[in-house]
XYZ file of C-alpha atoms in Angstrom:
529
model
C -22.457 -41.103 4.762
C -21.012 -37.885 6.187
C -23.201 -35.169 7.662
C -22.871 -31.830 5.896
C -22.943 -29.966 9.177
C -19.760 -27.989 9.820
C -18.664 -26.062 12.892
C -20.136 -22.595 13.186
C -17.729 -19.707 13.552
C -19.521 -18.793 16.775
C -18.502 -22.060 18.448
C -14.883 -22.253 17.325
C -12.807 -22.593 20.531
C -10.098 -19.913 20.752
C -7.369 -22.563 20.793
C -8.717 -24.005 17.527
C -8.721 -20.559 15.911
C -5.107 -20.050 17.001
C -4.158 -23.542 15.776
C -5.560 -23.031 12.267
C -4.190 -19.514 12.033
C -0.717 -20.820 12.908
C -1.031 -23.679 10.418
C -1.940 -21.427 7.503
C 0.542 -18.735 8.472
C 3.453 -21.169 8.854
C 2.853 -22.734 5.442
C 1.772 -19.718 3.387
C 2.699 -16.620 5.405
C -0.904 -15.358 5.324
C -1.916 -13.516 8.479
C -5.474 -12.798 9.625
C -6.222 -9.979 12.054
C -9.501 -9.619 13.953
C -11.204 -8.082 10.933
C -10.145 -10.925 8.618
C -10.111 -13.989 10.883
C -13.658 -14.826 9.780
C -12.281 -15.277 6.252
C -10.028 -18.079 7.502
C -12.771 -19.817 9.473
C -15.270 -19.556 6.616
C -12.706 -20.985 4.200
C -12.117 -24.021 6.421
C -15.865 -24.526 6.857
C -16.493 -24.247 3.110
C -13.917 -26.942 2.366
C -15.374 -29.192 5.077
C -18.873 -28.822 3.645
C -17.643 -29.600 0.161
C -15.796 -32.718 1.325
C -18.497 -33.854 3.745
C -16.104 -33.774 6.713
C -17.764 -33.183 10.099
C -14.904 -32.400 12.485
C -11.929 -30.072 12.422
C -9.660 -32.926 13.462
C -10.757 -35.050 10.507
C -10.271 -32.173 8.105
C -6.819 -31.436 9.557
C -5.863 -35.066 8.922
C -7.227 -34.887 5.372
C -5.319 -31.651 4.782
C -2.040 -33.245 5.829
C -2.530 -36.397 3.759
C -4.220 -35.239 0.546
C -1.954 -33.578 -2.056
C -3.456 -30.357 -3.327
C -5.900 -29.777 -0.452
C -3.847 -27.004 1.130
C -3.714 -25.235 -2.237
C -7.493 -25.582 -2.531
C -7.931 -23.983 0.900
C -5.500 -21.175 0.077
C -7.462 -20.467 -3.097
C -10.486 -19.648 -0.920
C -8.464 -17.474 1.445
C -6.591 -15.301 -1.018
C -8.248 -12.247 -2.527
C -8.086 -12.362 -6.320
C -9.506 -8.877 -6.887
C -7.438 -7.727 -9.842
C -7.747 -6.442 -13.381
C -5.610 -5.254 -16.255
C -3.436 -2.175 -15.710
C -4.198 -1.931 -12.010
C -1.790 0.633 -10.555
C -1.024 1.930 -14.030
C 1.202 4.767 -12.761
C 3.957 2.327 -11.789
C 3.586 0.424 -15.061
C 3.914 3.634 -17.084
C 6.975 4.724 -15.124
C 8.530 1.290 -15.616
C 7.849 1.075 -19.344
C 8.729 4.668 -20.196
C 11.794 5.270 -18.051
C 13.126 2.499 -15.842
C 13.261 -0.392 -18.308
C 14.923 1.540 -21.171
C 17.451 3.027 -18.737
C 18.281 -0.405 -17.374
C 18.589 -1.938 -20.838
C 20.767 0.957 -21.989
C 23.100 0.198 -19.080
C 23.204 -3.472 -20.066
C 24.000 -2.487 -23.643
C 26.831 -0.233 -22.486
C 28.240 -3.199 -20.580
C 28.027 -5.460 -23.605
C 25.083 -7.415 -22.163
C 22.380 -6.115 -24.479
C 21.797 -9.573 -25.905
C 20.206 -11.017 -22.768
C 16.487 -10.519 -22.035
C 15.485 -8.364 -19.087
C 13.937 -10.607 -16.422
C 10.689 -9.333 -14.829
C 8.867 -11.067 -11.946
C 5.244 -10.566 -10.900
C 5.194 -12.030 -7.376
C 1.640 -12.793 -6.271
C 0.290 -12.495 -9.821
C -3.103 -14.097 -9.040
C -4.926 -14.831 -12.316
C -2.309 -13.164 -14.509
C -3.606 -9.668 -15.151
C -0.472 -7.967 -13.805
C 2.198 -9.895 -15.777
C 0.118 -9.613 -18.942
C -0.337 -5.867 -18.313
C 3.442 -5.486 -17.945
C 3.929 -7.320 -21.238
C 1.368 -5.254 -23.143
C 2.773 -2.006 -21.730
C 6.251 -2.936 -22.962
C 5.029 -4.067 -26.378
C 3.093 -0.821 -26.773
C 6.082 1.283 -25.816
C 8.996 -0.636 -27.326
C 7.619 -3.317 -29.621
C 10.293 -5.998 -29.875
C 13.164 -3.510 -29.552
C 14.032 -4.575 -25.991
C 14.279 -8.299 -25.230
C 12.419 -9.251 -22.054
C 10.722 -12.180 -20.339
C 7.983 -11.918 -17.713
C 7.365 -14.538 -15.026
C 4.211 -14.665 -12.908
C 4.150 -16.587 -9.637
C 1.370 -17.250 -7.126
C 0.522 -19.698 -4.341
C -3.018 -20.150 -5.723
C -2.817 -22.925 -8.327
C -6.430 -22.381 -9.440
C -5.687 -18.728 -10.197
C -2.595 -19.798 -12.153
C -4.766 -22.089 -14.292
C -6.868 -19.077 -15.270
C -3.683 -17.120 -16.010
C -2.296 -19.811 -18.298
C -5.601 -20.041 -20.185
C -5.506 -16.292 -20.877
C -9.276 -15.953 -21.211
C -10.961 -13.134 -19.251
C -14.402 -11.722 -18.526
C -15.497 -8.102 -18.703
C -14.577 -7.349 -15.083
C -10.890 -7.658 -15.948
C -11.141 -4.820 -18.491
C -12.442 -2.046 -16.232
C -9.309 0.075 -16.748
C -8.479 -1.023 -20.275
C -8.060 1.070 -23.414
C -10.443 -0.085 -26.160
C -7.798 0.240 -28.857
C -5.335 -1.927 -26.957
C -8.029 -4.506 -26.339
C -8.543 -4.838 -30.068
C -4.821 -5.280 -30.645
C -4.220 -7.959 -28.026
C -7.519 -9.821 -27.510
C -9.967 -11.797 -29.611
C -13.559 -11.492 -28.457
C -15.269 -14.791 -27.780
C -18.835 -15.716 -26.834
C -20.332 -15.388 -23.329
C -18.538 -12.119 -22.620
C -15.056 -13.637 -22.715
C -11.955 -12.358 -24.492
C -8.932 -14.505 -25.400
C -5.431 -13.070 -25.115
C -3.399 -13.349 -28.314
C -0.299 -15.602 -28.519
C 2.068 -12.651 -29.002
C 1.417 -11.656 -25.372
C 0.996 -15.100 -23.815
C 4.311 -16.353 -25.196
C 6.155 -13.586 -23.334
C 4.846 -14.736 -19.920
C 5.645 -17.925 -18.002
C 3.738 -18.899 -14.859
C 4.998 -20.839 -11.866
C 3.836 -21.814 -8.388
C 5.284 -19.457 -5.789
C 4.926 -19.748 -2.032
C 6.758 -16.739 -0.661
C 7.436 -18.679 2.546
C 9.148 -21.547 0.703
C 12.889 -22.021 0.519
C 14.480 -21.864 -1.955
C 12.582 -19.698 -4.418
C 12.207 -21.045 -7.993
C 15.225 -20.613 -10.252
C 13.501 -18.067 -12.513
C 13.583 -15.565 -9.628
C 17.355 -15.695 -9.213
C 18.939 -12.596 -10.720
C 15.596 -10.938 -11.557
C 16.010 -7.401 -12.871
C 12.583 -6.112 -11.825
C 10.159 -7.529 -9.253
C 6.556 -6.368 -8.938
C 5.325 -7.252 -5.437
C 2.226 -5.102 -5.108
C -0.815 -5.525 -2.845
C 0.590 -8.764 -1.434
C 2.538 -7.908 1.735
C -0.549 -6.430 3.427
C -1.648 -9.998 4.179
C 1.509 -10.813 6.180
C 2.567 -9.830 9.681
C 5.560 -7.555 10.151
C 8.097 -10.306 10.804
C 7.128 -12.166 7.636
C 7.042 -8.931 5.611
C 10.619 -8.185 6.638
C 11.779 -11.717 5.843
C 10.188 -11.785 2.380
C 11.507 -8.311 1.592
C 15.078 -9.388 2.388
C 14.753 -12.524 0.266
C 13.318 -10.671 -2.726
C 16.117 -8.107 -2.531
C 18.669 -10.941 -2.393
C 17.245 -12.280 -5.671
C 17.423 -8.898 -7.462
C 20.251 -8.234 -9.865
C 22.499 -5.199 -9.156
C 20.695 -2.044 -10.250
C 17.353 -3.901 -10.303
C 14.114 -2.460 -8.926
C 11.406 -3.724 -6.593
C 7.882 -2.275 -6.728
C 5.311 -2.147 -3.923
C 1.917 -0.466 -3.890
C 1.929 3.042 -2.324
C 0.191 1.677 0.776
C 2.929 -0.904 1.360
C 6.162 0.738 0.359
C 6.818 2.964 3.333
C 6.656 0.204 5.941
C 9.487 -1.442 4.066
C 11.611 1.728 4.124
C 11.923 1.802 7.909
C 15.562 1.581 8.974
C 15.025 -1.679 10.846
C 13.188 -3.273 7.891
C 14.961 -2.167 4.719
C 18.022 -4.261 3.772
C 21.200 -2.164 3.490
C 21.690 -3.156 -0.153
C 18.646 -1.208 -1.407
C 17.504 2.377 -1.246
C 14.162 4.032 -1.845
C 14.027 6.266 -4.914
C 11.322 8.473 -6.345
C 10.465 9.467 -9.881
C 7.534 11.722 -10.680
C 6.069 11.093 -7.239
C 6.205 7.279 -7.555
C 8.391 5.348 -5.127
C 10.345 2.135 -5.657
C 13.402 0.358 -4.273
C 16.618 -0.053 -6.244
C 19.376 -2.495 -5.396
C 22.791 -0.919 -5.194
C 25.176 -1.746 -7.995
C 28.838 -1.810 -6.927
C 29.853 -2.147 -10.574
C 28.018 0.946 -11.770
C 25.681 -0.953 -14.067
C 22.910 1.640 -14.100
C 23.503 4.489 -16.550
C 20.392 6.704 -16.919
C 19.425 7.807 -20.401
C 19.720 11.612 -20.609
C 16.780 11.890 -23.032
C 14.504 9.697 -20.930
C 15.279 11.762 -17.852
C 14.133 15.077 -19.283
C 11.357 16.487 -17.109
C 8.738 19.184 -17.056
C 10.232 21.568 -14.543
C 9.027 19.860 -11.368
C 10.730 18.646 -8.260
C 9.417 16.125 -5.771
C 9.900 16.542 -2.037
C 8.355 13.841 0.144
C 5.623 13.238 -2.382
C 4.626 16.935 -2.758
C 5.092 18.174 -6.314
C 6.129 21.740 -6.963
C 7.840 23.872 -9.653
C 11.558 23.471 -10.143
C 13.772 26.410 -9.242
C 15.938 25.800 -12.308
C 15.465 25.071 -15.965
C 17.528 23.043 -18.387
C 19.806 20.505 -16.754
C 18.269 21.244 -13.348
C 14.919 20.003 -14.639
C 16.440 16.833 -16.024
C 18.210 16.085 -12.777
C 14.986 16.612 -10.853
C 13.225 13.997 -12.976
C 15.864 11.329 -12.437
C 15.211 8.784 -9.736
C 16.613 10.162 -6.504
C 17.341 8.410 -3.217
C 14.904 8.996 -0.374
C 16.046 8.839 3.229
C 14.933 5.838 5.245
C 12.000 6.436 7.564
C 13.114 5.990 11.150
C 10.551 4.917 13.747
C 8.721 8.077 14.850
C 7.708 8.986 18.361
C 4.074 9.667 19.161
C 2.712 13.183 18.809
C 3.007 13.805 22.549
C 6.584 12.471 22.836
C 7.695 14.386 19.784
C 6.257 17.623 21.156
C 7.861 17.082 24.557
C 11.275 16.334 23.030
C 11.119 19.579 21.079
C 10.129 21.626 24.108
C 12.624 23.703 26.050
C 11.140 22.974 29.459
C 10.276 19.342 28.985
C 8.614 18.405 32.222
C 6.611 21.597 32.456
C 5.534 21.328 28.835
C 4.518 17.718 29.311
C 2.248 18.471 32.250
C 0.704 21.467 30.518
C 0.058 19.554 27.325
C -1.506 16.658 29.262
C -3.844 19.148 30.920
C -4.812 20.626 27.549
C -5.465 17.218 26.019
C -7.605 16.221 29.011
C -9.717 19.347 28.543
C -10.092 18.527 24.864
C -11.269 14.972 25.566
C -13.710 16.320 28.145
C -14.985 18.711 25.443
C -14.315 21.733 27.630
C -13.365 23.627 24.527
C -14.091 27.168 25.724
C -11.749 26.855 28.696
C -9.117 25.123 26.599
C -9.191 27.770 23.842
C -8.777 30.475 26.472
C -5.652 28.769 27.849
C -4.248 28.175 24.373
C -4.783 31.835 23.452
C -2.899 32.936 26.577
C -0.013 30.666 25.651
C 0.067 31.916 22.062
C 0.081 35.529 23.234
C 3.274 34.809 25.140
C 4.744 32.443 22.545
C 3.120 33.023 19.114
C 5.093 30.133 17.585
C 4.375 27.567 20.323
C 3.966 24.361 18.255
C 1.827 22.390 20.744
C -0.608 25.194 21.372
C -0.846 25.995 17.662
C -1.643 22.477 16.494
C -4.019 21.770 19.393
C -5.955 24.983 18.771
C -6.351 24.021 15.103
C -7.659 20.578 16.103
C -10.094 22.047 18.637
C -11.436 24.557 16.110
C -12.143 21.644 13.749
C -13.834 19.728 16.576
C -16.055 22.640 17.581
C -17.789 22.975 14.232
C -17.557 23.947 10.602
C -18.194 27.709 10.808
C -16.183 29.571 8.212
C -14.359 31.686 10.786
C -13.208 28.593 12.671
C -12.135 26.831 9.468
C -10.209 29.909 8.302
C -8.434 30.178 11.638
C -7.613 26.448 11.690
C -6.153 26.696 8.168
C -4.110 29.752 9.122
C -2.679 27.966 12.171
C -1.741 24.911 10.113
C -0.103 27.034 7.430
C 1.856 28.888 10.097
C 3.243 25.559 11.297
C 4.016 24.407 7.755
C 5.833 27.661 7.012
C 8.288 26.695 9.761
C 8.255 22.954 9.074
C 6.962 21.854 5.650
C 6.774 18.241 6.877
C 4.792 18.835 10.074
C 2.588 15.726 10.152
C -0.262 17.078 12.279
C -0.456 20.341 10.336
C -0.617 18.454 7.018
C -3.463 16.228 8.226
C -5.473 18.961 9.945
C -5.104 21.304 6.971
C -6.398 18.607 4.637
C -9.410 18.069 6.961
C -10.158 21.806 6.971
C -9.874 22.005 3.181
C -12.205 19.026 2.816
C -14.839 20.596 5.048
C -14.539 23.823 3.104
C -15.169 21.985 -0.162
C -11.798 22.795 -1.711
C -10.886 20.869 -4.876
C -9.742 17.335 -3.869
C -6.354 17.402 -5.599
C -5.279 20.231 -3.281
C -6.002 18.031 -0.267
C -4.239 15.055 -1.824
C -0.743 16.597 -1.814
C -0.940 17.182 1.953
C -2.318 13.698 2.628
C 0.318 11.948 0.509
C 3.046 13.818 2.370
C 1.474 12.784 5.696
C 1.368 9.131 4.598
C 5.012 9.395 3.617
C 5.945 10.722 7.056
C 3.925 8.238 9.109
C 2.682 5.330 6.998
C 1.477 3.400 10.055
C -1.044 6.108 11.023
C -4.495 5.258 9.703
C -5.956 8.796 9.691
C -4.311 10.188 6.513
C -5.092 6.887 4.748
C -8.772 7.355 5.684
C -9.005 10.861 4.257
C -6.924 9.853 1.247
C -9.472 7.097 0.538
C -12.316 9.616 0.602
C -10.351 11.995 -1.624
C -9.659 9.279 -4.202
C -13.343 8.343 -4.125
C -14.345 11.943 -4.833
C -11.977 11.951 -7.810
C -13.494 8.720 -9.136
C -10.255 6.754 -8.620
C -12.040 3.710 -7.242
C -9.048 1.368 -7.208
C -6.928 3.762 -5.165
C -9.851 4.540 -2.848
C -10.480 0.829 -2.259
C -6.805 0.264 -1.509
C -6.720 3.041 1.098
C -9.952 1.886 2.770
C -8.427 -1.596 3.032
C -5.287 -0.125 4.610
C -7.440 1.646 7.224
C -9.293 -1.595 8.031
C -6.006 -3.460 8.333
C -4.315 -0.848 10.524
C -7.297 -0.472 12.845
C -7.301 -4.254 13.250
C -3.805 -4.228 14.737
C -3.207 -4.049 18.485
C -3.544 -0.409 19.547
C -4.514 0.540 16.018
C -7.046 3.216 16.969
C -4.476 5.183 18.979
C -2.190 5.311 15.930
C -3.892 8.344 14.404
C -0.846 10.560 14.932
C -2.593 13.632 16.342
C -2.324 15.245 19.751
C -6.135 15.436 19.709
C -8.356 13.711 17.175
C -11.298 15.876 16.031
C -13.371 12.882 14.971
C -16.473 11.543 16.728
C -16.507 8.003 15.250
C -15.333 4.981 17.210
C -12.927 2.401 15.787
C -15.732 -0.094 15.130
C -17.867 2.572 13.460
C -14.965 3.592 11.268
C -14.242 0.001 10.211
C -17.946 -0.482 9.444
C -17.926 2.721 7.382
C -14.901 1.552 5.377
C -16.525 -1.826 4.675
C -19.707 -0.018 3.620
C -17.835 2.251 1.194
C -15.989 -0.747 -0.286
C -19.280 -2.552 -0.807
C -20.863 0.527 -2.390
C -17.946 1.023 -4.776
C -17.972 -2.621 -5.846
C -21.700 -2.525 -6.580
C -21.581 0.736 -8.543
């Protein structure tokens, strides 16, 4: 009889941790940083306890020999936190604009008889593909033929998806009227999805690391790949992205979550056959169509007099046709790798070496908290050069570090706005201004525009994600807040993550560990509320 004792995480030899990490990553693509490695070890231990296996070697042998065991382990390791109409902004954009435009183009080409193919990659227990289906039925009825396919590596989650029976937690963002139209309430707090929705969705096992992908993915018109890539390392992300794009039909679209999309738009990541487009502040990739398949519907493109520049919404300068053009999906330039705040400042300086030494001296004073001396030197510089970018942004950061007195906040805001008047996409000014507005108690939506623009400019910097999470939480948008907190935890877990805040000087007293602990605490509080 086997002992139920399993190895404790505390006594896992480093080589064993590396071995199991490599095994899982090679077969599933899942990656575990220092903040998530315990999830992997706990999953292995849980399976060993359940099977009564006492050694890692014995369990490894069982894993290799027993069909279905790897899938059982993966089911413990993947996060199945999902619900209906999660990320509803993308679903609304898809149902209202992108799908009818695409189908109109098919119709113009004489292909209106074929169903539009929609993939939900990493669909978990089925809430996303069913949400897509209900959104399309609500908007178009049966006027547009379509078929949705949901794929996931977790076979247990797929069993739940095929059954179509869900508990109350899945309906947290669900309209009561729609629930009555598409679900039948059963006992024990369960609701059964009606056949009219279930028959539009087919489920299949999908390991994004496998080759080839299932046939249903070939020539897909739309692929939803949201909140999945965050679990992969950068090399695997790039590989999967290229393969998904290769499976898209010309003119087709690929959707990521806001936290994921901008990594994939870097020039050394994004395949040359796709471009990033925006519509109403939502970003997605579209595959180029050499045959001109995509013909936008003029009526669907009519807007409300707004333009979108790097995620910041403002009034259009024109009416009529100008408004309609502004609402159409427009290409967004690829994000090239950005230099650090110091390097960027030095490159923009006229006297590079002199500026570098002076800035290093200022930053050292800031880290030593010799603020009075530093402010005096910055003021002297600004008297000689009122538009000196380094001195301006550093003075704003120091004023925020010194305290929250109204005079200091007002001056910090004025300095940031002076920088933004010259450069509307000045990353440090956008972040520091949002911090000042937050401390002043300004309405959260005002902060959000600056933070979204900052995330657009430097998606790998954790600081704007952190403040964006707090802003979403203040607005009661718990899903978006949770997503941003998770991004912060992930980014801080990477090598050198703490230094990737993007500022010349960070006016924040928390350490990396304290910040990660705070994010975990907020996630726990939001889940329990």
